[in-house]
PDB file of C-alpha atoms in Angstrom:
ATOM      1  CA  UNK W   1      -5.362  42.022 -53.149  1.00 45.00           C
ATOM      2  CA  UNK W   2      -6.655  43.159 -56.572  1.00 44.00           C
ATOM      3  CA  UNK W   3      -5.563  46.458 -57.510  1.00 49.00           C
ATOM      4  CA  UNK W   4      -5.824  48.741 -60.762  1.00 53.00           C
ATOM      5  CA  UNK W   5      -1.964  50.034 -61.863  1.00 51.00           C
ATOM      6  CA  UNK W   6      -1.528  52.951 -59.694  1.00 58.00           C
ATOM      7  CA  UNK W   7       0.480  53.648 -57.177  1.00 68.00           C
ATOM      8  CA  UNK W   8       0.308  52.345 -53.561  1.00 71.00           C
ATOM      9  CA  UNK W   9       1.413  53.139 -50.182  1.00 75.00           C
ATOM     10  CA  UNK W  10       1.512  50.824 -47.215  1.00 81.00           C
ATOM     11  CA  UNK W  11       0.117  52.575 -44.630  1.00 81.00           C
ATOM     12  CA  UNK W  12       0.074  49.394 -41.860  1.00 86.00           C
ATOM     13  CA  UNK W  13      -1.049  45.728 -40.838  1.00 88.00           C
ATOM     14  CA  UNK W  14      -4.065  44.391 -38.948  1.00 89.00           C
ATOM     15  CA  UNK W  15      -4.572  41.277 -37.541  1.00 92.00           C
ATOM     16  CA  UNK W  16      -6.862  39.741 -34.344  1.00 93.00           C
ATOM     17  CA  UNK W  17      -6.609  36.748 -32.336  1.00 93.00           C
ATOM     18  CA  UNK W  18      -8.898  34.438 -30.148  1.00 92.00           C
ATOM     19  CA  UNK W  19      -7.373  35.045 -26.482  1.00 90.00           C
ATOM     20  CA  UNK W  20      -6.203  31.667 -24.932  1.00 90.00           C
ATOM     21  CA  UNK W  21      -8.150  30.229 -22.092  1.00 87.00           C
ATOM     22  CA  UNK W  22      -5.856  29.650 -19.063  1.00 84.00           C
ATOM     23  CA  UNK W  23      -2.365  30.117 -20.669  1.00 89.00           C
ATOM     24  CA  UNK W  24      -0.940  33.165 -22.413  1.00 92.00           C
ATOM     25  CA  UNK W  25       1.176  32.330 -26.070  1.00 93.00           C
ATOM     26  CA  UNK W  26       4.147  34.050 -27.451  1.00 95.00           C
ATOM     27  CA  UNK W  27       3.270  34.773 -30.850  1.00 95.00           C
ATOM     28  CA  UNK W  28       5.918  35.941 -33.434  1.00 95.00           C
ATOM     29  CA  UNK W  29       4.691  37.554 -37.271  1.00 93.00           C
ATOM     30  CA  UNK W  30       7.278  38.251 -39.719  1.00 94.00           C
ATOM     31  CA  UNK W  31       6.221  40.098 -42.822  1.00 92.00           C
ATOM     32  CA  UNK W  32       8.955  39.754 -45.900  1.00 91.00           C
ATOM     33  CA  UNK W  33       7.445  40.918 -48.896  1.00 89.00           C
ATOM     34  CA  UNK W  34       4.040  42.679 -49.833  1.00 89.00           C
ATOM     35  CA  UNK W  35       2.506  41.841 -53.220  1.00 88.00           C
ATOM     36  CA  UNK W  36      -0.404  43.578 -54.893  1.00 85.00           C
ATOM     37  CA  UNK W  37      -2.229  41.798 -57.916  1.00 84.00           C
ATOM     38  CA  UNK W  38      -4.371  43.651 -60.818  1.00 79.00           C
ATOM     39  CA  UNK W  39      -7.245  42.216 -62.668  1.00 78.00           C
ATOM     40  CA  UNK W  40      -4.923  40.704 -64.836  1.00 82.00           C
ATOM     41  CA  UNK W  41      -2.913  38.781 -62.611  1.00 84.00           C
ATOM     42  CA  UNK W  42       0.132  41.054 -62.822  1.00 84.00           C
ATOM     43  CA  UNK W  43       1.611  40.674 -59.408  1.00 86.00           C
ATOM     44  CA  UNK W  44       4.229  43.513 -58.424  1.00 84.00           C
ATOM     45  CA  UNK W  45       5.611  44.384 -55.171  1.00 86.00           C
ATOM     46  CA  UNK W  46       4.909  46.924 -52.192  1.00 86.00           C
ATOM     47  CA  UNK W  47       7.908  48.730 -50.797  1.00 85.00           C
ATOM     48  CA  UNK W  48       8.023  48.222 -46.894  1.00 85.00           C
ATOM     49  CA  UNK W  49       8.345  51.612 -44.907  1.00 87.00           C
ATOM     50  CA  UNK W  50      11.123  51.187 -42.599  1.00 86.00           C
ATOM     51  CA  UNK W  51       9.936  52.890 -39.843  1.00 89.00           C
ATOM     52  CA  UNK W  52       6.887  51.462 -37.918  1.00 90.00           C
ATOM     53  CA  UNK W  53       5.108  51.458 -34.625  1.00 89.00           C
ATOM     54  CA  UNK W  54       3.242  48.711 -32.982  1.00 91.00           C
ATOM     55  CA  UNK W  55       0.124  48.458 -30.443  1.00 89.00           C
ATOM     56  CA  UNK W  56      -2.525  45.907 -29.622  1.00 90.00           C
ATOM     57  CA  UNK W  57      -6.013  46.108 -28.122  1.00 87.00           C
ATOM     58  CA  UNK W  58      -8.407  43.942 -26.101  1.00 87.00           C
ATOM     59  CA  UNK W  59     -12.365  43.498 -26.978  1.00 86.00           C
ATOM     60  CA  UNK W  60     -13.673  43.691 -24.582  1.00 85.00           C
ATOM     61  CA  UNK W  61     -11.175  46.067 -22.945  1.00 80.00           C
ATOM     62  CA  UNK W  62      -9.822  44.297 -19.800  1.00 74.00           C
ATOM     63  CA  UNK W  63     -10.589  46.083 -16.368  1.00 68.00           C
ATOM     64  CA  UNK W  64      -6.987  47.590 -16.021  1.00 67.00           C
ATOM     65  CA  UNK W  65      -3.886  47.794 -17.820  1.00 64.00           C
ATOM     66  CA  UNK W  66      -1.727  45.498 -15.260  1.00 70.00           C
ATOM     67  CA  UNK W  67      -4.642  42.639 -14.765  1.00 75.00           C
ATOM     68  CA  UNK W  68      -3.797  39.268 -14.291  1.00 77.00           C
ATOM     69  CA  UNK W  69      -3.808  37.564 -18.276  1.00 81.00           C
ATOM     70  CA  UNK W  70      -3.248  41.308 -20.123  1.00 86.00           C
ATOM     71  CA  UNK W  71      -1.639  41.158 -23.119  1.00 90.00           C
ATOM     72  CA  UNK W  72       2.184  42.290 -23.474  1.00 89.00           C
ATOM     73  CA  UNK W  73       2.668  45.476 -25.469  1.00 90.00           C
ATOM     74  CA  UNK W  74       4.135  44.617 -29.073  1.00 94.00           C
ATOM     75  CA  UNK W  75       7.887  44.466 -29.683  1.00 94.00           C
ATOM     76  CA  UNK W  76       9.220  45.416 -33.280  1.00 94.00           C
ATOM     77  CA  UNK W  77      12.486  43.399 -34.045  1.00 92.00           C
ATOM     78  CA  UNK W  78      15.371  44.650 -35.618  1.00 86.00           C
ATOM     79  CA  UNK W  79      17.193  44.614 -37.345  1.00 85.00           C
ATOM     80  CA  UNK W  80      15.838  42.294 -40.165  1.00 85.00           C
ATOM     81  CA  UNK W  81      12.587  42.307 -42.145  1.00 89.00           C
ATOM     82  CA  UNK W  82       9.395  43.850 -40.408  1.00 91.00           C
ATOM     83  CA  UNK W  83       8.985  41.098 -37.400  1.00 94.00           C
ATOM     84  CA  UNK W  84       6.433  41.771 -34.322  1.00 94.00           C
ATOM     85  CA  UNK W  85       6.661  39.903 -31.104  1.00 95.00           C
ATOM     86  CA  UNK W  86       4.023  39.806 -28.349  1.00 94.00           C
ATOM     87  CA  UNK W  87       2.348  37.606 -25.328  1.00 94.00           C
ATOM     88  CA  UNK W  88      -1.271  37.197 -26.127  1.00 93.00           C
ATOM     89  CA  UNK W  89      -2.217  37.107 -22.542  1.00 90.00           C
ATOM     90  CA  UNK W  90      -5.180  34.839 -21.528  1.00 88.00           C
ATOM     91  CA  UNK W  91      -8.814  34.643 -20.544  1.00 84.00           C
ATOM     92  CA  UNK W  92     -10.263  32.428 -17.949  1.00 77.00           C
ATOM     93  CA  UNK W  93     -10.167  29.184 -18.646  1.00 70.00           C
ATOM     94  CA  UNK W  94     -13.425  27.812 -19.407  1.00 68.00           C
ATOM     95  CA  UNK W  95     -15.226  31.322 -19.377  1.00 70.00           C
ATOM     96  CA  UNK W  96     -18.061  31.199 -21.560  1.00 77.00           C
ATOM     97  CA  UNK W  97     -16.660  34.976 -22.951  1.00 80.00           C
ATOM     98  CA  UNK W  98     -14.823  35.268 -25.976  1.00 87.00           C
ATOM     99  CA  UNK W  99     -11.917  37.915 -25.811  1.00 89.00           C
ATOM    100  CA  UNK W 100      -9.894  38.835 -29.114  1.00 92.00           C
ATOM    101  CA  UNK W 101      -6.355  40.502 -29.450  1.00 92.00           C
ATOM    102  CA  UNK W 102      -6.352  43.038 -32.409  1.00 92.00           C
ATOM    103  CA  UNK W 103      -1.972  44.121 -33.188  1.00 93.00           C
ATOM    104  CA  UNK W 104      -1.504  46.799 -35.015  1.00 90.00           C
ATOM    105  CA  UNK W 105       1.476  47.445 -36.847  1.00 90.00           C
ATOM    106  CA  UNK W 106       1.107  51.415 -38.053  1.00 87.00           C
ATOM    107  CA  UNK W 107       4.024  52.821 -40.079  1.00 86.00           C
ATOM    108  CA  UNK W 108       5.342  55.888 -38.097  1.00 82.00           C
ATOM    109  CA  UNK W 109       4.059  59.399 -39.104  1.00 79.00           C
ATOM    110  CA  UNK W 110       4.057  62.883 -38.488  1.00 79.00           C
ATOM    111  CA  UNK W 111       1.747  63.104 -35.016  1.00 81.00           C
ATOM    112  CA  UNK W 112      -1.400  64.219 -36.508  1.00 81.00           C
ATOM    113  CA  UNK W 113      -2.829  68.524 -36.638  1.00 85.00           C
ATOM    114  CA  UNK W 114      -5.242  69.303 -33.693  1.00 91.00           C
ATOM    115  CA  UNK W 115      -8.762  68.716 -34.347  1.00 94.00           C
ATOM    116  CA  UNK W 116     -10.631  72.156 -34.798  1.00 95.00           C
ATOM    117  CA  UNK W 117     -14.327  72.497 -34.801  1.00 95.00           C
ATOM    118  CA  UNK W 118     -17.149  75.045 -35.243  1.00 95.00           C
ATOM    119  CA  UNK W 119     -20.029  74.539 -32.388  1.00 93.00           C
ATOM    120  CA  UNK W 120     -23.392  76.215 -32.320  1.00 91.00           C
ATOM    121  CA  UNK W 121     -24.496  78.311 -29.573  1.00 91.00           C
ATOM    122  CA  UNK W 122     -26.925  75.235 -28.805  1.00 89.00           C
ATOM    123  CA  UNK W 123     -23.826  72.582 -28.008  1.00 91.00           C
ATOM    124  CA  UNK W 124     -21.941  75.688 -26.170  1.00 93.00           C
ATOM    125  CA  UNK W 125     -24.974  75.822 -23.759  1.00 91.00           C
ATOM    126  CA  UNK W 126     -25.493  72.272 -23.282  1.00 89.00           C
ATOM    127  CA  UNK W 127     -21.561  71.158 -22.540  1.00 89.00           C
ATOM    128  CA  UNK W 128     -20.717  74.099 -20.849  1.00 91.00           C
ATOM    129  CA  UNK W 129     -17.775  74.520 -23.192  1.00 92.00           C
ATOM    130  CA  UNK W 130     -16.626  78.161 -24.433  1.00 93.00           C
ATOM    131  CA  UNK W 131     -14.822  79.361 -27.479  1.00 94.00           C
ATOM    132  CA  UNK W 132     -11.255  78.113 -27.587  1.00 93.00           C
ATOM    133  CA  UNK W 133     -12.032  75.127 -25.162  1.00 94.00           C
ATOM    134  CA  UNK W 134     -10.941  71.803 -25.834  1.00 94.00           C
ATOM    135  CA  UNK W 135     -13.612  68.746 -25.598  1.00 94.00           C
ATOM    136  CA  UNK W 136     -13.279  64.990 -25.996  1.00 94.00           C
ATOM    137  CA  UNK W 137     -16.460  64.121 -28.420  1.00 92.00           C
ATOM    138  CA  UNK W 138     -17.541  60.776 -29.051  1.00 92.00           C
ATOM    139  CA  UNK W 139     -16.529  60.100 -32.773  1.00 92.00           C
ATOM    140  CA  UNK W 140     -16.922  56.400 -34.435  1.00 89.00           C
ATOM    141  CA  UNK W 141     -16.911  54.786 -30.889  1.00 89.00           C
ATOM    142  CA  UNK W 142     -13.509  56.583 -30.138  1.00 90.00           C
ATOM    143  CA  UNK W 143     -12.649  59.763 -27.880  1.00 92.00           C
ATOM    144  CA  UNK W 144     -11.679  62.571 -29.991  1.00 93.00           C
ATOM    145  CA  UNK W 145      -9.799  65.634 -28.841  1.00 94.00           C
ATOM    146  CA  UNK W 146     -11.253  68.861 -30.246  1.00 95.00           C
ATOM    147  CA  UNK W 147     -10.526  72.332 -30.003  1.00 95.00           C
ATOM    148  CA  UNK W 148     -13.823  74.913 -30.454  1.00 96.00           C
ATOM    149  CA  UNK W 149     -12.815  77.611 -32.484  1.00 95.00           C
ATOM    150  CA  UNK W 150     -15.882  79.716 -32.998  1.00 95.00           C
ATOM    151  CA  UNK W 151     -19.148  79.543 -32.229  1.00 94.00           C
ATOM    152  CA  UNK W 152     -22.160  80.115 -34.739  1.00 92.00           C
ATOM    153  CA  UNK W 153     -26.133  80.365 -33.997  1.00 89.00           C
ATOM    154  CA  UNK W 154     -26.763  77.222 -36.130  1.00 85.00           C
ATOM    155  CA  UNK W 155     -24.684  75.229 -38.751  1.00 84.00           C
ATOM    156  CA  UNK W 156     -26.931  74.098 -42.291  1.00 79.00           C
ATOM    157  CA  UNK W 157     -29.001  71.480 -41.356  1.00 74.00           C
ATOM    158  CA  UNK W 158     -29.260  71.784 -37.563  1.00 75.00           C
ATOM    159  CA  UNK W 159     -32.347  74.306 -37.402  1.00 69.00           C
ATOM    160  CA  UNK W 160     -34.531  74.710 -34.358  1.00 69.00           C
ATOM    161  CA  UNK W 161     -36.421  71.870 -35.161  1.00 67.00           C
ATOM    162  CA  UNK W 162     -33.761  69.177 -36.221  1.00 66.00           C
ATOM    163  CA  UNK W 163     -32.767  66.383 -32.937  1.00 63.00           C
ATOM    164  CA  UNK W 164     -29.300  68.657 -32.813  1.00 59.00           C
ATOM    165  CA  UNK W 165     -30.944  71.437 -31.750  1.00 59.00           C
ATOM    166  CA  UNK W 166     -33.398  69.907 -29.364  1.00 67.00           C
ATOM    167  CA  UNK W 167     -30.912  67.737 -27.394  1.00 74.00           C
ATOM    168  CA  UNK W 168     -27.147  68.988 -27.155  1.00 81.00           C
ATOM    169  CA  UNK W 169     -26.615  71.478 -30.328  1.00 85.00           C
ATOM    170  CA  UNK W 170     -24.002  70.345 -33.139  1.00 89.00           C
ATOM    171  CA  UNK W 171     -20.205  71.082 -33.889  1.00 91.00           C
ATOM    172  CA  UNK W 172     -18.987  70.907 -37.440  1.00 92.00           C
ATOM    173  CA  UNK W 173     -15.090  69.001 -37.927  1.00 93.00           C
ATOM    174  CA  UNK W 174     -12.464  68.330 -40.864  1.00 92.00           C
ATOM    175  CA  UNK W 175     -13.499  65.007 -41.407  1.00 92.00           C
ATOM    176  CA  UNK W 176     -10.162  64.012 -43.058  1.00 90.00           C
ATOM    177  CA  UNK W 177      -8.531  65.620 -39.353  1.00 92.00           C
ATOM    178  CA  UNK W 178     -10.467  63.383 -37.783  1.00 93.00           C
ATOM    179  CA  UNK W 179      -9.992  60.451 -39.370  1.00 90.00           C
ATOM    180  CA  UNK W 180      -5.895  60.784 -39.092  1.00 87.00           C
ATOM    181  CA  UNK W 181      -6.704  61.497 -35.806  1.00 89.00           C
ATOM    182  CA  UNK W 182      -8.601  57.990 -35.514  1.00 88.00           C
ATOM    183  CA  UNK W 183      -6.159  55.918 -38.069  1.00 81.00           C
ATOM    184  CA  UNK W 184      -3.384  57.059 -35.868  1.00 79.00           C
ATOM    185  CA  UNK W 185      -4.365  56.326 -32.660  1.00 79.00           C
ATOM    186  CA  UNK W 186      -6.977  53.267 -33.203  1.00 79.00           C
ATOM    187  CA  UNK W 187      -6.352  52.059 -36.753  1.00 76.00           C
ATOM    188  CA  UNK W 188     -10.137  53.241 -37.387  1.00 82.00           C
ATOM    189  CA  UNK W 189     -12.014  56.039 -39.399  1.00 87.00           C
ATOM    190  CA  UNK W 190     -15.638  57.322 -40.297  1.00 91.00           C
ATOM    191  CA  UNK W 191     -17.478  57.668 -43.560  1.00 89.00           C
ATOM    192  CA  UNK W 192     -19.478  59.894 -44.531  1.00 87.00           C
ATOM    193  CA  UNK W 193     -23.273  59.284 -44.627  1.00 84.00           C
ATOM    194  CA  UNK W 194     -24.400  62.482 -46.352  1.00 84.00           C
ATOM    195  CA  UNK W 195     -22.767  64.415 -49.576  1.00 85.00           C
ATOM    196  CA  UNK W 196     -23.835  68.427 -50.220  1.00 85.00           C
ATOM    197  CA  UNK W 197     -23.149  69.279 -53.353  1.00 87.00           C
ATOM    198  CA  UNK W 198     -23.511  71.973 -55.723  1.00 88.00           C
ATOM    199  CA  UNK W 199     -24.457  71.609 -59.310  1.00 89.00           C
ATOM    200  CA  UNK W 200     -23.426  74.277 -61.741  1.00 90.00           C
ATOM    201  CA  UNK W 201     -25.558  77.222 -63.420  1.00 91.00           C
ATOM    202  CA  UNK W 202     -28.779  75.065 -64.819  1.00 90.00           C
ATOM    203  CA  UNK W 203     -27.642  71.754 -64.145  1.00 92.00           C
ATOM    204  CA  UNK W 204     -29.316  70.855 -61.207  1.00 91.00           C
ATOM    205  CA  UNK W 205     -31.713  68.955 -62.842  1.00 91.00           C
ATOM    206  CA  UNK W 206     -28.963  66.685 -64.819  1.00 92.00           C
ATOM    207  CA  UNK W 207     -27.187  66.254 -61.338  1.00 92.00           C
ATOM    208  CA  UNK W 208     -30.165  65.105 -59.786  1.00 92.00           C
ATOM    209  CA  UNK W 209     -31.349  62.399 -62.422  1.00 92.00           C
ATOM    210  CA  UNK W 210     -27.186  61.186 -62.557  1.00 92.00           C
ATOM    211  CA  UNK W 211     -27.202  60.615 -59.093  1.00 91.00           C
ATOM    212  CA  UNK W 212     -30.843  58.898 -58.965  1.00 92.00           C
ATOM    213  CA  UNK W 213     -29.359  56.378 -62.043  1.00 92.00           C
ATOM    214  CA  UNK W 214     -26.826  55.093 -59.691  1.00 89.00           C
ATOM    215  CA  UNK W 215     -28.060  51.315 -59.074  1.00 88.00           C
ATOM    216  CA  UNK W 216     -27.938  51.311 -54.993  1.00 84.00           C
ATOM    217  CA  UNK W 217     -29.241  54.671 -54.425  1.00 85.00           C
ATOM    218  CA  UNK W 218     -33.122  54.902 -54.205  1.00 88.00           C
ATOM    219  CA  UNK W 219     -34.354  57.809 -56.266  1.00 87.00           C
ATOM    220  CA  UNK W 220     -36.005  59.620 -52.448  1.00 87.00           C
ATOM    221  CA  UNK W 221     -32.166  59.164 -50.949  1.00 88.00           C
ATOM    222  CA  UNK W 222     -31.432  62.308 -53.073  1.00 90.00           C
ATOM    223  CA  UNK W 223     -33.246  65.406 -52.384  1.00 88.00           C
ATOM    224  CA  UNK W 224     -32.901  68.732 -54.319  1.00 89.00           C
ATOM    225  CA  UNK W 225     -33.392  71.899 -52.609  1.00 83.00           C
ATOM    226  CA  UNK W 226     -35.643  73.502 -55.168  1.00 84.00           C
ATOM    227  CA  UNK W 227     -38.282  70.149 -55.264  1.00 86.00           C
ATOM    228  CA  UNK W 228     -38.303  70.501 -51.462  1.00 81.00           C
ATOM    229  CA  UNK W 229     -38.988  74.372 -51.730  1.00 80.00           C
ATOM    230  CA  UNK W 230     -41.997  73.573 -54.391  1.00 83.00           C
ATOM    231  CA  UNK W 231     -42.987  70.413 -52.125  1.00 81.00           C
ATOM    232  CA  UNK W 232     -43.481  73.243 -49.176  1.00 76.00           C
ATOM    233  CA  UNK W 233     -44.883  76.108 -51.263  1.00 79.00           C
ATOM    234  CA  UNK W 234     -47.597  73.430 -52.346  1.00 74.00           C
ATOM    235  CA  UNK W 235     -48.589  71.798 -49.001  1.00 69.00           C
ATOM    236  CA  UNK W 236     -47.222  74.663 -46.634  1.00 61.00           C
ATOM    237  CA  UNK W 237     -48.172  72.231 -43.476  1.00 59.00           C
ATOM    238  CA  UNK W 238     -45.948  69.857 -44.509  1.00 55.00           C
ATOM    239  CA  UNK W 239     -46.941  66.066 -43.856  1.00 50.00           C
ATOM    240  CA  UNK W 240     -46.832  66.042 -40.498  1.00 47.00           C
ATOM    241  CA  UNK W 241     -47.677  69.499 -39.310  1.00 52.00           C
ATOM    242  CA  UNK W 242     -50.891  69.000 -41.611  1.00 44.00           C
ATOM    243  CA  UNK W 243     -51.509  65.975 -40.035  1.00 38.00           C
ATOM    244  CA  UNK W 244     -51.920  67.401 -36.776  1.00 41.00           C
ATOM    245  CA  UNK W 245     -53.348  70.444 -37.946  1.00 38.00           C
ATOM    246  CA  UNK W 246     -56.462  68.154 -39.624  1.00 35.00           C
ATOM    247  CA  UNK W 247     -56.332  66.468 -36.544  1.00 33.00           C
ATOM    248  CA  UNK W 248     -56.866  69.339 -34.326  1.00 35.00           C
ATOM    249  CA  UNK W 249     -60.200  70.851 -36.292  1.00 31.00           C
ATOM    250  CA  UNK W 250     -61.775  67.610 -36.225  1.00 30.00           C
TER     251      UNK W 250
END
């Protein structure tokens, strides 16, 4: 991989396999040595924890754990350089569906803090949940523990007329509690898809036109809360409320 000169952490290994048709494998990996390569070409190496865990995954997930052609779990070998061992199980021979393996080798960590969340009064109505209540919520495809710690009327951006509000309400998270959540348990993680920020005194304006020079964002991805403000103050129907309003008198 290329890399710039800082420092780097190994933080675990990836890899997927085509199921066999008919037949399971034994498949062995041994990793000796990690190298990590800057623009320059300056290769240098990556320690290797020493501690590790292993796990593996079928897609699509197979109907139960103990099914004829599941997978074995992973064995780590020791002692030696970091070496997995594991049966790759197998599909039906000549099935026209394609099953892949994903092992994951995770070095071992701390188990990660409870997920804590914020819901609105909305999602307590519609789940049936109550303060200090724990839920599984649907996060990046993956069943997330959380724990509801308080309970507001709305959160910023989930008014009475956003789809939150409408449907099931909204719960605010620690999106960096989350995502050790899902790293440690799935080898996954969510991005962001929306940034607040907050410019300092008289500089929302240079904020603004900085972020709208940025070559792959569109100039209407970033809106400013005092344009919208003037937008509304100027056409208080909005776009589509005057729509329907013109509509209606005609």
């Amino acid at each position: 991989m290329d890399v710039a000169a800082g420092p780097l952490t190994l933080t675990g290994i990836e890899f997927t396999v085509v199921q066999p048709g008919g037949e399971s494998e034994e498949h062995r990996l041994t990793v000796r040595r990690v190298t990590a390569t800057a623009a320059d070409g300056t290769a240098r190496p990556v320690p290797l924890p020493d501690a590790w865990t292993a796990g593996s995954e079928l897609a699509p997930p197979s109907a139960a754990p103990d099914a004829p052609g599941a997978p074995s779990t992973p064995r780590l070998l020791k002692p030696g350089p970091l070496a997995v061992e594991y049966s790759t199980g197998y599909s039906e021979a000549g099935g026209w569906k394609i099953t892949t393996l994903t092992v994951r080798l995770r070095v071992a960590q701390p188990k990660p803090a409870e997920v804590t969340a914020v819901a609105t009064d909305r999602f307590l109505d519609s789940s049936g949940a109550s303060t200090g209540q724990r839920v599984t919520v649907l996060i990046g495809g993956h069943d997330v523990p959380v724990r509801i710690v308080r309970s507001v009327r709305e959160l910023p951006g989930t008014g009475p007329e956003t789809p939150s509000a409408q449907f099931g309400g909204a719960l605010l998270v620690d999106l960096p509690a989350v995502n050790r959540h899902l790293q440690g348990k799935y080898g996954a993680s969510v991005a962001p898809t929306e940034w607040w920020l907050r410019a300092g005194p008289g500089r929302t304006d240079e904020a603004a036109a900085g972020l709208r020079a940025f070559p792959d964002t569109a100039p209407a991805q970033v809106l400013v809360r005092d344009e919208v403000a003037e937008r509304l103050r100027d056409d208080p129907f909005g776009a589509g409320p005057g729509a329907a309003f013109a509509a209606a008198t005609l």
